[in-house]
Tab-separated table of C-alpha atoms in Angstrom:
chain	number	residue	atom	x	y	z
A	1	UNK	CA	-13.775	-56.816	-0.095
A	2	UNK	CA	-15.191	-54.380	2.478
A	3	UNK	CA	-13.028	-55.964	5.166
A	4	UNK	CA	-9.964	-55.638	2.969
A	5	UNK	CA	-10.796	-51.987	2.296
A	6	UNK	CA	-10.955	-51.419	6.042
A	7	UNK	CA	-7.167	-51.450	5.877
A	8	UNK	CA	-5.285	-48.816	3.915
A	9	UNK	CA	-1.766	-47.534	3.557
A	10	UNK	CA	-2.777	-44.047	4.713
A	11	UNK	CA	-5.915	-42.589	6.272
A	12	UNK	CA	-6.799	-39.362	4.494
A	13	UNK	CA	-9.733	-38.736	6.785
A	14	UNK	CA	-7.594	-38.995	9.897
A	15	UNK	CA	-4.920	-36.827	8.385
A	16	UNK	CA	-7.448	-34.107	7.528
A	17	UNK	CA	-9.000	-34.342	10.984
A	18	UNK	CA	-5.550	-34.008	12.540
A	19	UNK	CA	-4.098	-31.371	10.229
A	20	UNK	CA	-7.357	-29.465	9.657
A	21	UNK	CA	-7.097	-27.158	12.689
A	22	UNK	CA	-3.423	-26.570	11.905
A	23	UNK	CA	-4.211	-25.701	8.276
A	24	UNK	CA	-6.979	-23.348	9.404
A	25	UNK	CA	-4.570	-21.686	11.827
A	26	UNK	CA	-1.951	-21.273	9.082
A	27	UNK	CA	-4.559	-19.889	6.691
A	28	UNK	CA	-5.891	-17.421	9.260
A	29	UNK	CA	-2.387	-16.270	10.152
A	30	UNK	CA	-1.438	-15.813	6.492
A	31	UNK	CA	-4.629	-13.853	5.785
A	32	UNK	CA	-3.954	-11.643	8.802
A	33	UNK	CA	-0.373	-11.038	7.682
A	34	UNK	CA	-1.526	-10.356	4.121
A	35	UNK	CA	-3.975	-7.642	5.141
A	36	UNK	CA	-2.244	-6.138	8.176
A	37	UNK	CA	1.475	-6.414	7.511
A	38	UNK	CA	1.174	-5.341	3.865
A	39	UNK	CA	-2.409	-4.194	3.240
A	40	UNK	CA	-3.871	-3.769	-0.218
A	41	UNK	CA	-3.673	-0.210	-1.572
A	42	UNK	CA	-6.795	1.889	-1.048
A	43	UNK	CA	-9.012	2.494	-4.042
A	44	UNK	CA	-9.429	6.184	-3.269
A	45	UNK	CA	-6.856	8.920	-2.697
A	46	UNK	CA	-7.108	12.704	-2.327
A	47	UNK	CA	-4.999	15.120	-4.379
A	48	UNK	CA	-4.791	18.801	-3.445
A	49	UNK	CA	-4.400	20.906	-6.603
A	50	UNK	CA	-4.738	24.692	-7.046
A	51	UNK	CA	-6.923	27.577	-8.169
A	52	UNK	CA	-9.328	27.610	-11.082
A	53	UNK	CA	-7.590	27.803	-14.475
A	54	UNK	CA	-4.219	27.021	-12.892
A	55	UNK	CA	-1.666	24.475	-14.081
A	56	UNK	CA	-2.129	22.542	-10.838
A	57	UNK	CA	-5.827	22.155	-11.585
A	58	UNK	CA	-5.189	21.044	-15.178
A	59	UNK	CA	-2.552	18.496	-14.192
A	60	UNK	CA	-4.736	17.246	-11.344
A	61	UNK	CA	-7.406	16.290	-13.865
A	62	UNK	CA	-4.818	14.378	-15.886
A	63	UNK	CA	-3.689	12.428	-12.829
A	64	UNK	CA	-7.290	11.583	-11.963
A	65	UNK	CA	-7.919	10.296	-15.495
A	66	UNK	CA	-4.696	8.245	-15.542
A	67	UNK	CA	-5.276	6.554	-12.180
A	68	UNK	CA	-8.941	5.926	-12.989
A	69	UNK	CA	-7.764	3.498	-15.672
A	70	UNK	CA	-6.256	1.405	-12.864
A	71	UNK	CA	-9.378	1.492	-10.707
A	72	UNK	CA	-8.118	4.239	-8.360
A	73	UNK	CA	-10.434	7.182	-7.710
A	74	UNK	CA	-8.546	10.468	-7.240
A	75	UNK	CA	-10.559	13.080	-5.350
A	76	UNK	CA	-9.363	16.528	-6.438
A	77	UNK	CA	-9.273	19.181	-3.712
A	78	UNK	CA	-9.054	22.739	-5.104
A	79	UNK	CA	-6.843	25.071	-3.093
A	80	UNK	CA	-5.241	28.497	-3.210
A	81	UNK	CA	-1.910	26.924	-4.106
A	82	UNK	CA	1.345	25.539	-2.780
A	83	UNK	CA	1.249	26.881	0.785
A	84	UNK	CA	-2.299	25.691	1.443
A	85	UNK	CA	-1.413	22.307	-0.069
A	86	UNK	CA	1.546	22.069	2.299
A	87	UNK	CA	-0.660	22.919	5.275
A	88	UNK	CA	-3.141	20.214	4.263
A	89	UNK	CA	-0.349	17.641	4.046
A	90	UNK	CA	1.024	18.613	7.454
A	91	UNK	CA	-2.414	18.326	9.046
A	92	UNK	CA	-3.303	15.072	7.259
A	93	UNK	CA	-6.235	16.588	5.344
A	94	UNK	CA	-4.936	15.306	1.998
A	95	UNK	CA	-2.840	12.360	0.843
A	96	UNK	CA	-0.812	13.986	-1.913
A	97	UNK	CA	-0.422	17.500	-3.293
A	98	UNK	CA	1.446	19.826	-5.631
A	99	UNK	CA	4.034	21.849	-3.689
A	100	UNK	CA	6.417	24.470	-5.027
A	101	UNK	CA	10.128	24.174	-4.284
A	102	UNK	CA	11.273	26.609	-1.615
A	103	UNK	CA	8.003	26.240	0.327
A	104	UNK	CA	9.582	24.236	3.149
A	105	UNK	CA	12.904	22.919	4.385
A	106	UNK	CA	14.349	19.400	4.546
A	107	UNK	CA	14.238	19.142	8.351
A	108	UNK	CA	10.702	20.528	8.543
A	109	UNK	CA	9.484	18.077	5.881
A	110	UNK	CA	11.025	15.143	7.765
A	111	UNK	CA	9.446	16.314	11.020
A	112	UNK	CA	5.987	16.340	9.429
A	113	UNK	CA	6.500	12.986	7.701
A	114	UNK	CA	6.481	14.268	4.114
A	115	UNK	CA	8.101	12.590	1.121
A	116	UNK	CA	8.672	13.809	-2.416
A	117	UNK	CA	7.691	11.768	-5.450
A	118	UNK	CA	9.922	13.951	-7.586
A	119	UNK	CA	9.906	17.330	-9.264
A	120	UNK	CA	7.462	17.595	-12.165
A	121	UNK	CA	8.020	20.802	-14.088
A	122	UNK	CA	9.359	24.303	-13.762
A	123	UNK	CA	6.795	26.980	-12.951
A	124	UNK	CA	8.381	30.335	-13.724
A	125	UNK	CA	7.563	33.546	-11.930
A	126	UNK	CA	5.440	35.488	-14.402
A	127	UNK	CA	5.201	39.211	-13.744
A	128	UNK	CA	2.666	40.704	-16.163
A	129	UNK	CA	2.470	44.509	-16.348
A	130	UNK	CA	0.447	47.054	-18.274
A	131	UNK	CA	2.367	48.048	-21.377
A	132	UNK	CA	2.531	51.690	-20.383
A	133	UNK	CA	4.652	50.809	-17.348
A	134	UNK	CA	8.333	51.128	-18.189
A	135	UNK	CA	9.795	48.625	-15.732
A	136	UNK	CA	13.108	46.879	-16.304
A	137	UNK	CA	14.091	46.242	-12.671
A	138	UNK	CA	12.074	45.196	-9.632
A	139	UNK	CA	13.144	48.338	-7.780
A	140	UNK	CA	10.959	50.306	-10.223
A	141	UNK	CA	7.817	48.617	-8.840
A	142	UNK	CA	7.775	50.963	-5.849
A	143	UNK	CA	4.441	52.702	-5.521
A	144	UNK	CA	2.672	50.444	-8.045
A	145	UNK	CA	-0.416	48.312	-7.453
A	146	UNK	CA	0.694	44.699	-7.805
A	147	UNK	CA	-1.423	41.622	-7.098
A	148	UNK	CA	0.565	38.823	-5.449
A	149	UNK	CA	-2.362	36.510	-4.841
A	150	UNK	CA	-3.601	34.892	-1.619
A	151	UNK	CA	-1.041	33.766	0.965
A	152	UNK	CA	-1.962	30.140	0.362
A	153	UNK	CA	-0.452	30.253	-3.126
A	154	UNK	CA	3.144	30.624	-2.003
A	155	UNK	CA	3.657	33.427	-4.540
A	156	UNK	CA	3.515	36.276	-1.980
A	157	UNK	CA	6.292	34.712	0.088
A	158	UNK	CA	8.388	33.992	-3.010
A	159	UNK	CA	7.983	37.461	-4.484
A	160	UNK	CA	8.795	39.111	-1.149
A	161	UNK	CA	12.097	37.230	-1.216
A	162	UNK	CA	12.740	38.588	-4.718
A	163	UNK	CA	11.948	42.114	-3.549
A	164	UNK	CA	14.119	41.661	-0.484
A	165	UNK	CA	17.249	40.745	-2.447
A	166	UNK	CA	16.608	43.938	-4.448
A	167	UNK	CA	16.392	46.020	-1.289
A	168	UNK	CA	12.669	46.671	-1.689
A	169	UNK	CA	10.183	46.229	1.159
A	170	UNK	CA	6.739	44.838	0.395
A	171	UNK	CA	5.088	47.856	2.070
A	172	UNK	CA	6.632	50.069	-0.586
A	173	UNK	CA	4.121	48.551	-3.037
A	174	UNK	CA	0.360	48.506	-2.938
A	175	UNK	CA	-0.196	44.781	-2.707
A	176	UNK	CA	-3.489	42.976	-3.275
A	177	UNK	CA	-4.369	39.332	-2.647
A	178	UNK	CA	-6.926	38.503	-5.351
A	179	UNK	CA	-7.028	35.026	-6.868
A	180	UNK	CA	-5.698	34.573	-10.389
A	181	UNK	CA	-8.898	34.952	-12.403
A	182	UNK	CA	-10.287	38.117	-10.740
A	183	UNK	CA	-6.775	39.591	-10.642
A	184	UNK	CA	-6.512	39.107	-14.411
A	185	UNK	CA	-9.802	40.965	-14.864
A	186	UNK	CA	-8.495	43.818	-12.689
A	187	UNK	CA	-5.321	44.030	-14.784
A	188	UNK	CA	-7.222	44.082	-18.052
A	189	UNK	CA	-9.536	46.791	-16.676
A	190	UNK	CA	-6.509	48.873	-15.647
A	191	UNK	CA	-7.343	48.931	-11.958
A	192	UNK	CA	-3.999	47.374	-11.016
A	193	UNK	CA	-0.568	47.827	-12.608
A	194	UNK	CA	0.586	44.243	-12.578
A	195	UNK	CA	0.118	40.751	-11.253
A	196	UNK	CA	2.402	37.865	-10.363
A	197	UNK	CA	1.858	34.199	-11.188
A	198	UNK	CA	4.059	31.219	-10.541
A	199	UNK	CA	2.812	28.514	-12.837
A	200	UNK	CA	3.608	26.218	-15.708
A	201	UNK	CA	3.021	27.807	-19.131
A	202	UNK	CA	0.157	25.343	-19.745
A	203	UNK	CA	-2.097	27.397	-17.431
A	204	UNK	CA	-4.892	28.979	-19.517
A	205	UNK	CA	-4.408	32.420	-17.950
A	206	UNK	CA	-0.712	32.416	-18.814
A	207	UNK	CA	-1.481	31.485	-22.407
A	208	UNK	CA	-4.055	34.249	-22.667
A	209	UNK	CA	-1.948	37.021	-21.114
A	210	UNK	CA	1.044	36.214	-23.327
A	211	UNK	CA	-1.142	37.009	-26.348
A	212	UNK	CA	-3.137	39.930	-24.938
A	213	UNK	CA	-2.386	43.364	-26.478
A	214	UNK	CA	-1.479	46.004	-23.916
A	215	UNK	CA	0.011	43.446	-21.510
A	216	UNK	CA	3.739	42.753	-21.353
A	217	UNK	CA	5.888	40.217	-19.572
A	218	UNK	CA	8.690	41.334	-17.255
A	219	UNK	CA	12.149	40.165	-18.339
A	220	UNK	CA	14.309	38.981	-15.422
A	221	UNK	CA	17.567	40.067	-17.032
A	222	UNK	CA	19.417	39.217	-13.804
A	223	UNK	CA	17.937	35.705	-13.677
A	224	UNK	CA	21.285	33.973	-13.231
A	225	UNK	CA	22.095	36.157	-10.235
A	226	UNK	CA	18.738	35.337	-8.643
A	227	UNK	CA	19.457	31.600	-8.914
A	228	UNK	CA	22.775	32.087	-7.097
A	229	UNK	CA	21.112	34.016	-4.277
A	230	UNK	CA	18.094	31.684	-4.025
A	231	UNK	CA	19.277	28.104	-4.797
A	232	UNK	CA	15.769	26.654	-5.153
A	233	UNK	CA	15.303	28.752	-8.318
A	234	UNK	CA	16.486	27.913	-11.820
A	235	UNK	CA	17.130	30.142	-14.803
A	236	UNK	CA	14.879	29.407	-17.804
A	237	UNK	CA	14.401	31.181	-21.106
A	238	UNK	CA	11.110	31.770	-22.891
A	239	UNK	CA	12.214	31.608	-26.551
A	240	UNK	CA	11.189	34.164	-29.088
A	241	UNK	CA	8.133	33.015	-31.056
A	242	UNK	CA	7.364	30.030	-28.796
A	243	UNK	CA	3.755	31.157	-28.245
A	244	UNK	CA	2.981	31.890	-31.875
A	245	UNK	CA	5.715	31.608	-34.529
A	246	UNK	CA	3.577	33.207	-37.246
A	247	UNK	CA	2.907	36.340	-35.204
A	248	UNK	CA	6.332	36.217	-33.515
A	249	UNK	CA	4.940	36.074	-29.981
A	250	UNK	CA	6.875	36.877	-27.910
A	251	UNK	CA	9.012	39.164	-29.995
A	252	UNK	CA	12.164	38.511	-27.928
A	253	UNK	CA	13.721	35.967	-25.607
A	254	UNK	CA	12.588	36.435	-22.014
A	255	UNK	CA	14.743	35.382	-19.075
A	256	UNK	CA	12.699	34.005	-16.211
A	257	UNK	CA	13.374	32.544	-12.797
A	258	UNK	CA	11.538	29.381	-11.860
A	259	UNK	CA	10.965	27.166	-8.840
A	260	UNK	CA	9.837	23.627	-9.619
A	261	UNK	CA	6.522	21.983	-8.877
A	262	UNK	CA	6.907	18.868	-6.764
A	263	UNK	CA	4.529	16.019	-6.067
A	264	UNK	CA	4.564	15.600	-2.278
A	265	UNK	CA	2.823	12.923	-0.228
A	266	UNK	CA	2.542	11.813	3.350
A	267	UNK	CA	4.987	9.046	4.248
A	268	UNK	CA	2.124	6.659	5.105
A	269	UNK	CA	0.872	6.670	1.505
A	270	UNK	CA	0.766	3.074	0.259
A	271	UNK	CA	3.938	2.163	-1.703
A	272	UNK	CA	1.865	0.781	-4.574
A	273	UNK	CA	0.134	4.151	-4.968
A	274	UNK	CA	3.508	5.884	-4.943
A	275	UNK	CA	4.568	3.647	-7.841
A	276	UNK	CA	1.356	4.447	-9.679
A	277	UNK	CA	1.643	8.232	-9.191
A	278	UNK	CA	5.286	8.262	-10.292
A	279	UNK	CA	4.419	6.288	-13.421
A	280	UNK	CA	1.587	8.722	-14.108
A	281	UNK	CA	4.015	11.629	-13.630
A	282	UNK	CA	6.367	10.101	-16.205
A	283	UNK	CA	3.591	9.875	-18.786
A	284	UNK	CA	2.207	13.371	-18.062
A	285	UNK	CA	5.414	15.372	-17.605
A	286	UNK	CA	8.007	13.281	-19.451
A	287	UNK	CA	7.725	15.005	-22.817
A	288	UNK	CA	9.273	18.165	-24.157
A	289	UNK	CA	7.976	21.568	-23.158
A	290	UNK	CA	8.712	25.252	-23.298
A	291	UNK	CA	11.346	24.943	-20.577
A	292	UNK	CA	12.313	21.287	-20.569
A	293	UNK	CA	13.851	18.606	-22.736
A	294	UNK	CA	12.556	15.088	-23.367
A	295	UNK	CA	12.930	12.998	-20.209
A	296	UNK	CA	14.148	15.861	-18.008
A	297	UNK	CA	11.067	15.497	-15.782
A	298	UNK	CA	9.932	13.947	-13.532
A	299	UNK	CA	13.167	13.901	-11.590
A	300	UNK	CA	14.520	13.280	-8.108
A	301	UNK	CA	16.396	16.600	-8.388
A	302	UNK	CA	15.229	20.153	-7.641
A	303	UNK	CA	13.439	19.219	-4.395
A	304	UNK	CA	14.372	19.936	-0.798
A	305	UNK	CA	11.985	17.249	0.496
A	306	UNK	CA	13.334	13.675	0.976
A	307	UNK	CA	12.482	11.556	-2.074
A	308	UNK	CA	10.512	8.338	-1.465
A	309	UNK	CA	12.550	5.115	-1.965
A	310	UNK	CA	9.939	3.817	-4.428
A	311	UNK	CA	10.311	6.979	-6.517
A	312	UNK	CA	14.115	6.749	-6.468
A	313	UNK	CA	13.895	3.138	-7.624
A	314	UNK	CA	11.611	4.145	-10.504
A	315	UNK	CA	13.939	6.927	-11.657
A	316	UNK	CA	16.845	4.483	-11.584
A	317	UNK	CA	15.313	1.252	-12.947
A	318	UNK	CA	11.935	2.202	-14.419
A	319	UNK	CA	8.563	0.681	-13.573
A	320	UNK	CA	8.427	-2.557	-11.512
A	321	UNK	CA	8.913	-5.603	-13.722
A	322	UNK	CA	5.508	-7.154	-13.011
A	323	UNK	CA	3.646	-3.928	-13.789
A	324	UNK	CA	5.212	-3.869	-17.242
A	325	UNK	CA	3.431	-7.073	-18.245
A	326	UNK	CA	0.219	-7.254	-16.211
A	327	UNK	CA	-2.454	-5.066	-14.671
A	328	UNK	CA	-1.703	-2.948	-11.624
A	329	UNK	CA	-3.851	-4.974	-9.220
A	330	UNK	CA	-2.555	-8.360	-10.377
A	331	UNK	CA	1.050	-7.164	-10.242
A	332	UNK	CA	0.469	-5.728	-6.783
A	333	UNK	CA	-1.004	-9.041	-5.599
A	334	UNK	CA	2.038	-11.031	-6.693
A	335	UNK	CA	4.364	-8.369	-5.338
A	336	UNK	CA	2.788	-8.758	-1.900
A	337	UNK	CA	2.938	-12.565	-1.937
A	338	UNK	CA	6.303	-12.464	-0.169
A	339	UNK	CA	4.355	-11.741	3.017
A	340	UNK	CA	2.617	-15.106	2.667
A	341	UNK	CA	5.920	-16.849	2.004
A	342	UNK	CA	7.386	-15.434	5.210
A	343	UNK	CA	4.264	-16.300	7.191
A	344	UNK	CA	4.166	-19.844	5.836
A	345	UNK	CA	7.849	-20.346	6.545
A	346	UNK	CA	7.384	-19.170	10.116
A	347	UNK	CA	4.480	-21.559	10.747
A	348	UNK	CA	4.871	-24.657	8.598
A	349	UNK	CA	8.312	-25.669	9.896
A	350	UNK	CA	7.335	-25.925	13.582
A	351	UNK	CA	3.841	-27.228	12.855
A	352	UNK	CA	5.214	-29.910	10.546
A	353	UNK	CA	6.794	-31.473	13.627
A	354	UNK	CA	3.508	-31.434	15.507
A	355	UNK	CA	1.116	-32.892	12.940
A	356	UNK	CA	2.778	-36.341	12.442
A	357	UNK	CA	2.738	-37.231	16.179
A	358	UNK	CA	-0.887	-36.062	16.369
A	359	UNK	CA	-1.753	-38.249	13.402
A	360	UNK	CA	-0.085	-41.307	15.024
A	361	UNK	CA	-1.841	-40.602	18.310
A	362	UNK	CA	-5.228	-40.341	16.591
A	363	UNK	CA	-4.780	-43.700	14.819
A	364	UNK	CA	-3.479	-45.515	17.885
A	365	UNK	CA	-6.206	-44.026	20.084
A	366	UNK	CA	-8.758	-46.102	18.167
A	367	UNK	CA	-7.029	-49.186	19.512
A	368	UNK	CA	-6.014	-47.907	22.922
A	369	UNK	CA	-9.477	-46.821	23.981
A	370	UNK	CA	-10.662	-50.448	23.776
A	371	UNK	CA	-8.039	-51.396	26.335
A	372	UNK	CA	-10.069	-49.363	28.774
A	373	UNK	CA	-13.077	-51.572	28.015
A	374	UNK	CA	-10.894	-54.666	28.355
A	375	UNK	CA	-9.613	-53.483	31.709
A	376	UNK	CA	-13.209	-52.947	32.862
A	377	UNK	CA	-13.976	-56.587	32.033
A	378	UNK	CA	-10.959	-57.749	34.054
A	379	UNK	CA	-11.918	-55.626	37.038
A	380	UNK	CA	-15.418	-57.108	36.977
A	381	UNK	CA	-13.856	-60.549	37.595
A	382	UNK	CA	-12.166	-59.495	40.813
A	383	UNK	CA	-13.672	-60.446	44.188
A	384	UNK	CA	-16.928	-61.854	42.808
A	385	UNK	CA	-19.038	-63.599	45.478
A	386	UNK	CA	-19.438	-67.338	44.746
A	387	UNK	CA	-23.176	-67.072	44.311
A	388	UNK	CA	-22.759	-64.404	41.549
A	389	UNK	CA	-19.854	-65.919	39.640
A	390	UNK	CA	-21.954	-67.750	37.080
A	391	UNK	CA	-23.886	-64.622	36.176
A	392	UNK	CA	-20.822	-62.292	36.154
A	393	UNK	CA	-18.610	-64.644	34.113
A	394	UNK	CA	-21.329	-65.182	31.522
A	395	UNK	CA	-22.003	-61.427	31.261
A	396	UNK	CA	-18.320	-60.619	30.797
A	397	UNK	CA	-17.947	-63.266	28.082
A	398	UNK	CA	-20.840	-61.673	26.293
A	399	UNK	CA	-19.219	-58.241	26.752
A	400	UNK	CA	-15.960	-59.586	25.309
A	401	UNK	CA	-17.812	-60.826	22.250
A	402	UNK	CA	-19.294	-57.365	21.772
A	403	UNK	CA	-15.888	-55.707	22.163
A	404	UNK	CA	-14.327	-58.101	19.675
A	405	UNK	CA	-17.088	-57.434	17.170
A	406	UNK	CA	-16.544	-53.690	17.466
A	407	UNK	CA	-12.765	-54.061	17.224
A	408	UNK	CA	-13.117	-56.095	14.026
A	409	UNK	CA	-14.855	-53.099	12.414
A	410	UNK	CA	-12.024	-50.669	13.104
A	411	UNK	CA	-10.543	-49.084	9.944
A	412	UNK	CA	-6.847	-48.583	10.386
A	413	UNK	CA	-3.794	-48.070	8.126
A	414	UNK	CA	-1.683	-51.161	7.542
A	415	UNK	CA	1.316	-49.621	9.280
A	416	UNK	CA	-0.676	-49.646	12.539
A	417	UNK	CA	-2.134	-53.161	12.127
A	418	UNK	CA	0.212	-54.591	14.754
A	419	UNK	CA	-1.623	-52.645	17.435
A	420	UNK	CA	-4.975	-53.959	16.229
A	421	UNK	CA	-3.816	-57.568	16.191
A	422	UNK	CA	-2.253	-57.092	19.611
A	423	UNK	CA	-5.595	-55.889	20.954
A	424	UNK	CA	-7.409	-58.901	19.489
A	425	UNK	CA	-4.887	-61.288	21.067
A	426	UNK	CA	-5.369	-59.582	24.410
A	427	UNK	CA	-9.147	-59.947	24.074
A	428	UNK	CA	-8.613	-63.666	23.474
A	429	UNK	CA	-6.273	-63.776	26.460
A	430	UNK	CA	-8.964	-62.322	28.753
A	431	UNK	CA	-11.541	-64.728	27.293
A	432	UNK	CA	-9.279	-67.697	28.106
A	433	UNK	CA	-8.853	-66.417	31.620
A	434	UNK	CA	-12.609	-66.260	32.114
A	435	UNK	CA	-13.031	-69.735	30.699
A	436	UNK	CA	-10.268	-70.945	33.051
A	437	UNK	CA	-12.053	-69.395	36.013
A	438	UNK	CA	-15.269	-71.059	34.917
A	439	UNK	CA	-13.386	-74.378	34.706
A	440	UNK	CA	-12.069	-73.951	38.239
A	441	UNK	CA	-15.620	-73.283	39.402
A	442	UNK	CA	-17.873	-75.747	37.609
A	443	UNK	CA	-20.843	-74.436	39.461
A	444	UNK	CA	-20.305	-71.199	37.652
A	445	UNK	CA	-20.048	-72.915	34.309
A	446	UNK	CA	-23.281	-74.921	34.524
A	447	UNK	CA	-25.632	-71.996	34.059
A	448	UNK	CA	-23.488	-70.785	31.220
């Protein structure tokens, strides 16, 4: 039975020995393509937010909590505001940030490699004044002490544009650059006449000032005209009673002008993280609000920065199909499998033509290498001195017996058995030749 089992239809061991290096090469190439061509998304990302008690800070915490559920750690980086966030993006000090519309231009954003993930919410310009200041137009602010905030917030630049279209120079006001919280204290203490915010109404300071006695909100009665002069602004209305219906706060409709907050990232941010941030934006900002309807935000509109293709696809078709039914990491794994398919297709087709000939060569080499031994026996018979013939012929016969014994132990697939039987017939042929030579030289045969 063991001799029968020495023959088989196919040699798995030989196939593995032949194809093993090829399979290892394919596996190594696929792994390299998987991690280099389309690497896995990082598990940590930095988000530049805003000042203490600002809407940017509050929303940043919500993003961090949402992405933490998917195993992504969001490192929040407090900042002065939109302008500082933009500077961090341009210098590569943060991955993603909140940026106010009007802070940059399309060409400048492209030059610095910035992409928009969509606009998130309107953040009106809030001008809070002491109630004893009778101001109905911005031209009446001349000579007053107004806090515009630090330059990094973007509010000073925006408000200077508003003053400019009214024919007012910034040096005609006494301008301070305190951050939001200390500026609010100064206003409440009466040491300044007013302060300017640009923020979503969810900001705690906005909520507080809207309900603080002695503080009033400036009504931009010419809001529609401002939006025509400055296209990045929109006209929004703060409805009467929206803050507190029971106390009728505010007591009238207020017209406001509002840029939009945009989620901006560097163009090298991993596409899977872009998908995740846009989905988070939909859950955080997709509801109704003081200035928005259900589903109005997030949106690919209201931004001068080029919108990322992944974000555009989400706004058009919704979340990727796989992420609707499985976890983020599992969906991302299957989504990246196309890289392996391409790599396998590029390697398997040419290598499939190499492995079969190598397999045939390996099987036949078991037979062919014994022909070298057989040729050595034949060469030993050439030009033997008469006195050594008996010894040489006998030794070569013994060597042939050893070769034949080894050949009989060869395991070989049945499809290659013809080569094995051919070798055995050739061994017998050489044996007959030696015996013939011994017959022609009886003196050589006697010792044998």
